[in-house]
mmCIF file of C-alpha atoms in Angstrom:
data_model
loop_
_atom_site.group_PDB
_atom_site.id
_atom_site.type_symbol
_atom_site.label_atom_id
_atom_site.label_comp_id
_atom_site.label_asym_id
_atom_site.label_seq_id
_atom_site.Cartn_x
_atom_site.Cartn_y
_atom_site.Cartn_z
ATOM 1 C CA MET A 633 15.895 -1.292 24.925
ATOM 2 C CA PHE A 634 12.238 -2.429 24.673
ATOM 3 C CA ILE A 635 11.568 0.149 21.935
ATOM 4 C CA LEU A 636 14.578 -1.043 19.931
ATOM 5 C CA LEU A 637 13.536 -4.710 20.295
ATOM 6 C CA SER A 638 10.015 -3.786 19.181
ATOM 7 C CA ILE A 639 11.312 -2.110 16.008
ATOM 8 C CA LEU A 640 13.815 -4.855 15.119
ATOM 9 C CA GLY A 641 11.416 -7.678 16.009
ATOM 10 C CA GLY A 642 8.644 -6.088 13.970
ATOM 11 C CA PHE A 643 10.885 -5.800 10.916
ATOM 12 C CA LEU A 644 11.956 -9.452 11.178
ATOM 13 C CA ILE A 645 8.340 -10.614 11.397
ATOM 14 C CA LEU A 646 7.449 -8.391 8.431
ATOM 15 C CA THR A 647 10.187 -9.978 6.316
ATOM 16 C CA LEU A 648 9.072 -13.517 7.053
ATOM 17 C CA GLY A 649 5.419 -12.609 6.552
ATOM 18 C CA ALA A 650 6.130 -11.017 3.165
ATOM 19 C CA GLU A 651 7.959 -14.139 1.981
ATOM 20 C CA ALA A 652 4.988 -16.336 2.969
ATOM 21 C CA LEU A 653 2.417 -14.006 1.418
ATOM 22 C CA VAL A 654 4.190 -13.696 -1.952
ATOM 23 C CA ARG A 655 4.757 -17.445 -2.150
ATOM 24 C CA GLY A 656 1.157 -18.304 -1.321
ATOM 25 C CA ALA A 657 -0.332 -15.582 -3.547
ATOM 26 C CA SER A 658 1.772 -16.623 -6.566
ATOM 27 C CA GLN A 659 0.586 -20.205 -6.263
ATOM 28 C CA ILE A 660 -3.059 -19.159 -5.834
ATOM 29 C CA ALA A 661 -2.771 -17.038 -8.974
ATOM 30 C CA LEU A 662 -1.667 -20.089 -10.932
ATOM 31 C CA ARG A 663 -4.377 -22.285 -9.420
ATOM 32 C CA LEU A 664 -7.194 -19.830 -10.197
ATOM 33 C CA GLY A 665 -5.831 -18.929 -13.613
ATOM 34 C CA LEU A 666 -5.569 -15.265 -12.572
ATOM 35 C CA THR A 667 -2.621 -13.094 -13.490
ATOM 36 C CA PRO A 668 -0.150 -12.172 -10.734
ATOM 37 C CA LEU A 669 -1.142 -8.527 -11.372
ATOM 38 C CA ILE A 670 -4.706 -9.149 -10.174
ATOM 39 C CA ILE A 671 -3.426 -11.051 -7.141
ATOM 40 C CA GLY A 672 -1.070 -8.152 -6.397
ATOM 41 C CA LEU A 673 -3.903 -5.639 -6.704
ATOM 42 C CA THR A 674 -6.185 -7.633 -4.399
ATOM 43 C CA ILE A 675 -4.906 -10.314 -1.996
ATOM 44 C CA VAL A 676 -1.357 -8.964 -1.599
ATOM 45 C CA ALA A 677 -2.510 -5.340 -1.467
ATOM 46 C CA PHE A 678 -5.098 -6.129 1.196
ATOM 47 C CA GLY A 679 -2.607 -8.094 3.250
ATOM 48 C CA THR A 680 0.073 -5.420 3.187
ATOM 49 C CA SER A 681 -2.514 -2.698 3.975
ATOM 50 C CA ALA A 682 -3.809 -4.535 7.045
ATOM 51 C CA PRO A 683 -1.439 -2.689 9.443
ATOM 52 C CA GLU A 684 -2.743 0.661 8.134
ATOM 53 C CA LEU A 685 -6.303 -0.502 8.853
ATOM 54 C CA ALA A 686 -5.446 -1.560 12.402
ATOM 55 C CA VAL A 687 -3.591 1.681 13.140
ATOM 56 C CA SER A 688 -6.208 3.979 11.548
ATOM 57 C CA VAL A 689 -9.191 2.375 13.311
ATOM 58 C CA LYS A 690 -7.348 2.353 16.620
ATOM 59 C CA SER A 691 -6.279 5.998 16.206
ATOM 60 C CA ALA A 692 -9.721 7.273 15.135
ATOM 61 C CA ILE A 693 -11.496 5.582 18.048
ATOM 62 C CA ALA A 694 -8.902 7.003 20.444
ATOM 63 C CA GLY A 695 -9.594 10.475 19.028
ATOM 64 C CA ASN A 696 -6.251 10.726 17.224
ATOM 65 C CA SER A 697 -7.635 11.600 13.759
ATOM 66 C CA GLY A 698 -4.341 13.293 12.892
ATOM 67 C CA ILE A 699 -2.561 9.947 13.061
ATOM 68 C CA ALA A 700 -5.378 8.159 11.181
ATOM 69 C CA LEU A 701 -5.368 10.602 8.265
ATOM 70 C CA GLY A 702 -1.620 11.198 8.318
ATOM 71 C CA ASN A 703 -1.106 7.433 8.262
ATOM 72 C CA VAL A 704 -3.053 6.990 5.012
ATOM 73 C CA ILE A 705 -1.747 10.107 3.245
ATOM 74 C CA GLY A 706 1.813 9.426 4.346
ATOM 75 C CA SER A 707 1.566 5.740 3.432
ATOM 76 C CA ASN A 708 0.317 6.528 -0.075
ATOM 77 C CA ILE A 709 3.206 8.952 -0.587
ATOM 78 C CA ALA A 710 5.695 6.427 0.832
ATOM 79 C CA ASN A 711 4.295 3.571 -1.264
ATOM 80 C CA ILE A 712 5.128 5.359 -4.518
ATOM 81 C CA GLY A 713 8.077 7.554 -3.574
ATOM 82 C CA LEU A 714 9.908 5.202 -1.205
ATOM 83 C CA ILE A 715 8.628 1.642 -1.679
ATOM 84 C CA LEU A 716 8.250 1.608 -5.479
ATOM 85 C CA GLY A 717 11.368 3.754 -5.839
ATOM 86 C CA ILE A 718 13.603 1.471 -3.751
ATOM 87 C CA THR A 719 12.149 -1.670 -5.347
ATOM 88 C CA ALA A 720 12.827 -0.393 -8.884
ATOM 89 C CA LEU A 721 16.326 0.737 -7.896
ATOM 90 C CA ILE A 722 17.059 -2.848 -6.855
ATOM 91 C CA ARG A 723 15.383 -4.312 -9.927
ATOM 92 C CA PRO A 724 13.553 -2.356 -12.673
ATOM 93 C CA ILE A 725 9.838 -3.164 -12.745
ATOM 94 C CA LYS A 726 7.932 -4.117 -15.904
ATOM 95 C CA ILE A 727 4.457 -2.591 -16.204
ATOM 96 C CA GLU A 728 1.449 -4.188 -17.915
ATOM 97 C CA SER A 729 -0.602 -1.954 -20.190
ATOM 98 C CA GLN A 730 -3.690 -2.589 -18.020
ATOM 99 C CA MET A 731 -1.935 -0.848 -15.141
ATOM 100 C CA VAL A 732 -1.446 2.302 -17.253
ATOM 101 C CA ARG A 733 -4.887 2.228 -18.885
ATOM 102 C CA ARG A 734 -6.988 1.459 -15.824
ATOM 103 C CA ASP A 735 -5.500 0.907 -12.383
ATOM 104 C CA ILE A 736 -3.195 3.943 -12.029
ATOM 105 C CA PRO A 737 -5.907 6.339 -13.351
ATOM 106 C CA ILE A 738 -8.356 4.826 -10.839
ATOM 107 C CA MET A 739 -5.804 5.400 -8.067
ATOM 108 C CA ILE A 740 -5.493 9.058 -9.152
ATOM 109 C CA ALA A 741 -9.292 9.425 -9.207
ATOM 110 C CA ALA A 742 -9.568 7.878 -5.726
ATOM 111 C CA SER A 743 -6.944 10.328 -4.429
ATOM 112 C CA LEU A 744 -8.903 13.291 -5.807
ATOM 113 C CA LEU A 745 -12.156 11.912 -4.359
ATOM 114 C CA PHE A 746 -10.488 11.528 -0.950
ATOM 115 C CA TRP A 747 -9.400 15.161 -1.097
ATOM 116 C CA SER A 748 -12.865 16.394 -2.113
ATOM 117 C CA LEU A 749 -14.656 14.457 0.654
ATOM 118 C CA LEU A 750 -12.408 16.037 3.279
ATOM 119 C CA LEU A 751 -13.122 19.603 2.160
ATOM 120 C CA ASP A 752 -15.938 19.812 4.730
ATOM 121 C CA GLY A 753 -13.500 19.065 7.549
ATOM 122 C CA GLY A 754 -13.683 15.297 7.916
ATOM 123 C CA LEU A 755 -15.082 11.949 6.826
ATOM 124 C CA SER A 756 -18.598 11.064 8.003
ATOM 125 C CA PHE A 757 -20.349 7.691 8.159
ATOM 126 C CA TRP A 758 -21.816 8.292 4.695
ATOM 127 C CA ASP A 759 -18.426 9.270 3.286
ATOM 128 C CA GLY A 760 -17.145 5.955 4.612
ATOM 129 C CA ALA A 761 -20.074 4.147 2.985
ATOM 130 C CA ILE A 762 -19.264 5.749 -0.390
ATOM 131 C CA LEU A 763 -15.589 4.812 -0.179
ATOM 132 C CA SER A 764 -16.322 1.235 0.933
ATOM 133 C CA ALA A 765 -18.919 0.755 -1.842
ATOM 134 C CA LEU A 766 -16.408 1.962 -4.434
ATOM 135 C CA LEU A 767 -13.840 -0.539 -3.146
ATOM 136 C CA VAL A 768 -16.326 -3.408 -3.524
ATOM 137 C CA ALA A 769 -17.178 -2.180 -7.037
ATOM 138 C CA TYR A 770 -13.490 -1.995 -7.990
ATOM 139 C CA LEU A 771 -12.720 -5.483 -6.692
ATOM 140 C CA THR A 772 -15.768 -6.946 -8.437
ATOM 141 C CA PHE A 773 -14.897 -5.218 -11.709
ATOM 142 C CA SER A 774 -11.259 -6.332 -11.450
ATOM 143 C CA TYR A 775 -12.219 -9.960 -10.920
ATOM 144 C CA PHE A 776 -14.706 -10.211 -13.782
ATOM 145 C CA THR A 777 -12.480 -8.363 -16.237
ATOM 146 C CA ALA A 778 -9.288 -10.153 -15.224
ATOM 147 C CA GLU A 779 -7.219 -11.630 -18.008
ATOM 148 C CA LYS A 780 -7.002 -15.379 -17.492
ATOM 149 C CA GLN A 781 -3.820 -17.356 -17.854
ATOM 150 C CA SER A 782 -3.532 -20.299 -20.194
ATOM 151 C CA ASP A 783 -4.442 -23.803 -19.067
ATOM 152 C CA ASP A 784 -0.755 -24.761 -19.198
ATOM 153 C CA ASP A 785 0.081 -22.021 -16.675
ATOM 154 C CA VAL A 786 -2.840 -22.921 -14.453
ATOM 155 C CA THR A 787 -1.756 -26.520 -14.059
ATOM 156 C CA ASP A 788 1.937 -25.694 -13.701
ATOM 157 C CA THR A 789 2.009 -25.943 -9.908
ATOM 158 C CA LYS A 790 2.180 -28.947 -7.604
ATOM 159 C CA GLN A 791 1.730 -27.101 -4.319
ATOM 160 C CA ASN A 792 -1.360 -28.097 -2.360
ATOM 161 C CA PRO A 793 -3.935 -25.256 -2.658
ATOM 162 C CA LEU A 794 -4.678 -25.494 1.076
ATOM 163 C CA LEU A 795 -0.983 -24.979 1.748
ATOM 164 C CA SER A 796 -1.019 -21.888 -0.497
ATOM 165 C CA VAL A 797 -3.982 -20.473 1.441
ATOM 166 C CA LEU A 798 -2.178 -21.258 4.697
ATOM 167 C CA PHE A 799 0.883 -19.349 3.460
ATOM 168 C CA ILE A 800 -1.347 -16.336 2.683
ATOM 169 C CA VAL A 801 -3.100 -16.433 6.074
ATOM 170 C CA ILE A 802 0.181 -16.799 7.959
ATOM 171 C CA GLY A 803 1.799 -14.092 5.827
ATOM 172 C CA ILE A 804 -0.994 -11.573 6.406
ATOM 173 C CA SER A 805 -1.072 -12.349 10.131
ATOM 174 C CA MET A 806 2.663 -11.800 10.419
ATOM 175 C CA LEU A 807 2.437 -8.569 8.396
ATOM 176 C CA VAL A 808 -0.293 -7.228 10.701
ATOM 177 C CA GLY A 809 1.528 -8.280 13.872
ATOM 178 C CA GLY A 810 4.949 -7.168 12.671
ATOM 179 C CA GLY A 811 3.590 -3.889 11.338
ATOM 180 C CA ILE A 812 1.852 -2.976 14.594
ATOM 181 C CA LEU A 813 4.914 -3.977 16.618
ATOM 182 C CA PHE A 814 7.151 -1.855 14.384
ATOM 183 C CA VAL A 815 4.794 1.134 14.520
ATOM 184 C CA ASP A 816 4.343 0.982 18.310
ATOM 185 C CA GLY A 817 8.094 1.041 18.785
ATOM 186 C CA ALA A 818 8.591 3.835 16.254
ATOM 187 C CA VAL A 819 5.803 6.007 17.717
ATOM 188 C CA ALA A 820 7.148 5.550 21.239
ATOM 189 C CA LEU A 821 10.590 6.596 20.018
ATOM 190 C CA ALA A 822 9.165 9.667 18.218
ATOM 191 C CA LYS A 823 7.093 10.783 21.190
ATOM 192 C CA SER A 824 10.140 10.578 23.414
ATOM 193 C CA PHE A 825 11.612 13.338 21.207
ATOM 194 C CA GLY A 826 8.407 15.434 21.384
ATOM 195 C CA ILE A 827 7.379 15.086 17.709
ATOM 196 C CA SER A 828 3.783 16.217 16.920
ATOM 197 C CA GLU A 829 0.885 13.821 16.243
ATOM 198 C CA VAL A 830 0.391 14.803 12.594
ATOM 199 C CA ILE A 831 4.124 14.567 11.813
ATOM 200 C CA ILE A 832 4.207 11.162 13.526
ATOM 201 C CA GLY A 833 1.297 10.023 11.352
ATOM 202 C CA LEU A 834 2.779 11.355 8.107
ATOM 203 C CA THR A 835 6.276 9.988 8.713
ATOM 204 C CA ILE A 836 6.945 7.414 11.441
ATOM 205 C CA VAL A 837 3.552 5.679 11.375
ATOM 206 C CA ALA A 838 3.197 5.979 7.586
ATOM 207 C CA ILE A 839 6.635 4.494 6.911
ATOM 208 C CA GLY A 840 6.120 1.855 9.605
ATOM 209 C CA THR A 841 2.768 0.673 8.244
ATOM 210 C CA SER A 842 4.254 0.765 4.717
ATOM 211 C CA MET A 843 7.036 -1.636 5.704
ATOM 212 C CA PRO A 844 4.911 -4.647 4.598
ATOM 213 C CA GLU A 845 4.585 -3.069 1.138
ATOM 214 C CA LEU A 846 8.320 -2.394 1.011
ATOM 215 C CA VAL A 847 9.421 -5.863 2.051
ATOM 216 C CA THR A 848 6.719 -7.615 -0.006
ATOM 217 C CA SER A 849 7.486 -5.587 -3.169
ATOM 218 C CA ILE A 850 11.228 -6.198 -2.864
ATOM 219 C CA VAL A 851 10.708 -9.923 -2.294
ATOM 220 C CA ALA A 852 8.312 -10.075 -5.252
ATOM 221 C CA ALA A 853 10.682 -8.167 -7.554
ATOM 222 C CA LEU A 854 13.664 -10.339 -6.593
ATOM 223 C CA LYS A 855 11.539 -13.422 -7.367
ATOM 224 C CA GLY A 856 10.744 -11.999 -10.804
ATOM 225 C CA GLU A 857 7.127 -11.214 -9.845
ATOM 226 C CA SER A 858 7.076 -7.610 -11.105
ATOM 227 C CA ASP A 859 3.278 -7.678 -11.458
ATOM 228 C CA ILE A 860 2.870 -8.459 -7.789
ATOM 229 C CA ALA A 861 5.342 -5.704 -6.869
ATOM 230 C CA ILE A 862 3.606 -2.906 -8.813
ATOM 231 C CA GLY A 863 0.138 -4.313 -8.140
ATOM 232 C CA ASN A 864 0.921 -4.340 -4.430
ATOM 233 C CA VAL A 865 1.769 -0.611 -4.412
ATOM 234 C CA VAL A 866 -1.136 0.610 -6.561
ATOM 235 C CA GLY A 867 -3.592 -1.780 -4.911
ATOM 236 C CA SER A 868 -2.427 -0.763 -1.430
ATOM 237 C CA ASN A 869 -2.971 2.907 -2.234
ATOM 238 C CA LEU A 870 -6.499 2.115 -3.380
ATOM 239 C CA PHE A 871 -7.150 0.003 -0.282
ATOM 240 C CA ASN A 872 -5.774 2.768 1.945
ATOM 241 C CA ILE A 873 -8.236 5.326 0.565
ATOM 242 C CA LEU A 874 -11.322 3.289 -0.282
ATOM 243 C CA GLY A 875 -10.996 0.476 2.247
ATOM 244 C CA ILE A 876 -9.107 1.724 5.291
ATOM 245 C CA LEU A 877 -10.578 5.223 5.468
ATOM 246 C CA GLY A 878 -13.938 3.836 4.366
ATOM 247 C CA VAL A 879 -14.090 1.221 7.113
ATOM 248 C CA THR A 880 -12.599 3.588 9.693
ATOM 249 C CA ALA A 881 -15.213 6.278 8.942
ATOM 250 C CA LEU A 882 -17.988 3.669 9.172
ATOM 251 C CA ILE A 883 -16.778 2.735 12.653
ATOM 252 C CA HIS A 884 -15.938 6.252 13.855
ATOM 253 C CA PRO A 885 -16.105 9.671 12.082
ATOM 254 C CA ILE A 886 -12.711 11.110 11.179
ATOM 255 C CA ILE A 887 -11.926 14.755 11.894
ATOM 256 C CA GLY A 888 -9.884 16.606 9.256
ATOM 257 C CA GLY A 889 -7.009 17.310 11.604
ATOM 258 C CA ASP A 890 -4.072 19.529 10.677
ATOM 259 C CA ILE A 891 -3.237 18.010 7.297
ATOM 260 C CA SER A 892 -1.661 20.775 5.203
ATOM 261 C CA THR A 893 -2.005 21.628 1.525
ATOM 262 C CA LEU A 894 1.537 20.349 1.009
ATOM 263 C CA ASP A 895 0.545 16.870 2.238
ATOM 264 C CA TRP A 896 -2.471 16.698 -0.087
ATOM 265 C CA SER A 897 -0.452 18.036 -2.981
ATOM 266 C CA ALA A 898 2.370 15.532 -2.403
ATOM 267 C CA MET A 899 -0.044 12.570 -2.269
ATOM 268 C CA ILE A 900 -1.789 13.558 -5.490
ATOM 269 C CA ALA A 901 1.464 14.581 -7.214
ATOM 270 C CA PHE A 902 3.119 11.200 -6.563
ATOM 271 C CA ALA A 903 -0.009 9.395 -7.863
ATOM 272 C CA VAL A 904 -0.081 11.532 -11.023
ATOM 273 C CA ILE A 905 3.667 11.351 -11.772
ATOM 274 C CA LEU A 906 3.534 7.549 -11.647
ATOM 275 C CA LEU A 907 1.385 7.500 -14.810
ATOM 276 C CA PRO A 908 3.933 8.970 -17.261
ATOM 277 C CA PHE A 909 6.751 7.098 -15.518
ATOM 278 C CA ALA A 910 4.887 3.799 -16.075
ATOM 279 C CA TYR A 911 3.795 4.735 -19.613
ATOM 280 C CA THR A 912 7.305 5.367 -20.965
ATOM 281 C CA GLY A 913 8.511 1.935 -22.034
ATOM 282 C CA LEU A 914 5.996 0.241 -19.747
ATOM 283 C CA ARG A 915 8.604 -0.029 -17.015
ATOM 284 C CA ILE A 916 9.909 1.785 -13.967
ATOM 285 C CA GLY A 917 13.660 1.995 -14.534
ATOM 286 C CA ARG A 918 16.400 3.066 -12.155
ATOM 287 C CA ARG A 919 16.311 6.675 -13.397
ATOM 288 C CA GLU A 920 12.600 7.050 -12.618
ATOM 289 C CA ALA A 921 13.127 5.171 -9.358
ATOM 290 C CA GLY A 922 15.865 7.570 -8.326
ATOM 291 C CA LEU A 923 13.602 10.562 -8.989
ATOM 292 C CA LEU A 924 10.812 8.998 -6.916
ATOM 293 C CA VAL A 925 13.106 8.365 -3.952
ATOM 294 C CA LEU A 926 14.653 11.840 -4.261
ATOM 295 C CA GLY A 927 11.205 13.437 -4.314
ATOM 296 C CA TYR A 928 10.203 11.488 -1.221
ATOM 297 C CA LEU A 929 13.368 12.482 0.652
ATOM 298 C CA VAL A 930 12.780 16.161 -0.204
ATOM 299 C CA TYR A 931 9.205 15.896 1.126
ATOM 300 C CA ILE A 932 10.302 14.205 4.372
ATOM 301 C CA GLY A 933 13.161 16.657 4.782
ATOM 302 C CA TYR A 934 10.730 19.558 4.544
ATOM 303 C CA LEU A 935 8.415 17.996 7.139
ATOM 304 C CA VAL A 936 11.264 17.415 9.559
ATOM 305 C CA ALA A 937 12.487 20.995 9.050
ATOM 306 C CA GLN A 938 9.019 22.333 9.857
ATOM 307 C CA ALA A 939 8.476 20.083 12.890
#
C-alpha cells in the first residue's frame, strides 16, 4: 500500500509542479525578451532533469553505478522515444530551425562524447570536469546568441516577475520531490520482483525520473508552448549527459557497469533519428510520434524479455 501511495502521490506532485514551472518559465521568457525555446532548453530542462541529478548522485555514492548510468541512458531514450512521442501524438510539435541547425546536432555530439569517455570503463573526476565545462559553455553560448523577442512581446505580461520566479522555484521543488517519491516507489516495487539493478536503472528509474519531462512537455504542448515542449526534451538530454553525469563524476567516480551495446546504440539512434524527423516540415507529426513510441516499446520489450 505504501509503495502504491508513493507512486500515485509522486505523480500528482509532478503534475502540479509541471504546471507551475511552465507558467513561471513562460512569463520569465516574456519579461527577459527571450524566446520560449531558450527557456525550454535551460530553465525548464534543468528543472525537469533535477530528479535525474538527485538519483544519479545518490546511486553513485552508494556504489550503484549501474543505476546512475542506466538512469541517464534510459532517460535520454525515454525523453525522445516516449516523452516526445506521446506529446506529439497528443498535439503535433512545431520545430524552430535553430533546433535543427544547432541544438539537436549538439545533443548528438554530446551522446557520442559520453560514449567515448566511457570506453575506458567509467567516468573519472576529469571526465566530469570536461562534461561540466561543456555544459557551462553551451549555456553561455545559448544565452548570448539567443534570438530576442520584440518589445511588444516583452511588455505583454502583467504578472509580477517575483511571482514568476516563485512559480519556477515551487515547480522545480515539486518536480524534484515528486520525481524522487515516484522513483522510490517504483524501485521498491521492481526489487520486490527481483529485477536487476541495470534493468531497474534503464527502465523503472529512467521512466520515473523522466516523468517531469513527460508531464511538463504535455502541459506545455497543450498550452500552445511547442518551443518549451521540444526544448525541454533536447535540453534535458543535454543536461543529463553534460550536467548530471558531469556533476556526479565530480562528486564520485562512476564505474562503467553492465551497460550493453544495445543500450548505447539505442540512446544514440534515438538522438540521430530525431534530426530528420524534426527537419521534415519543421514539425514532429503524429506519424513520426507513433514511430518514436513504437521504437521505444520495442526497446523496452527486448529489455524485459532479457531480464
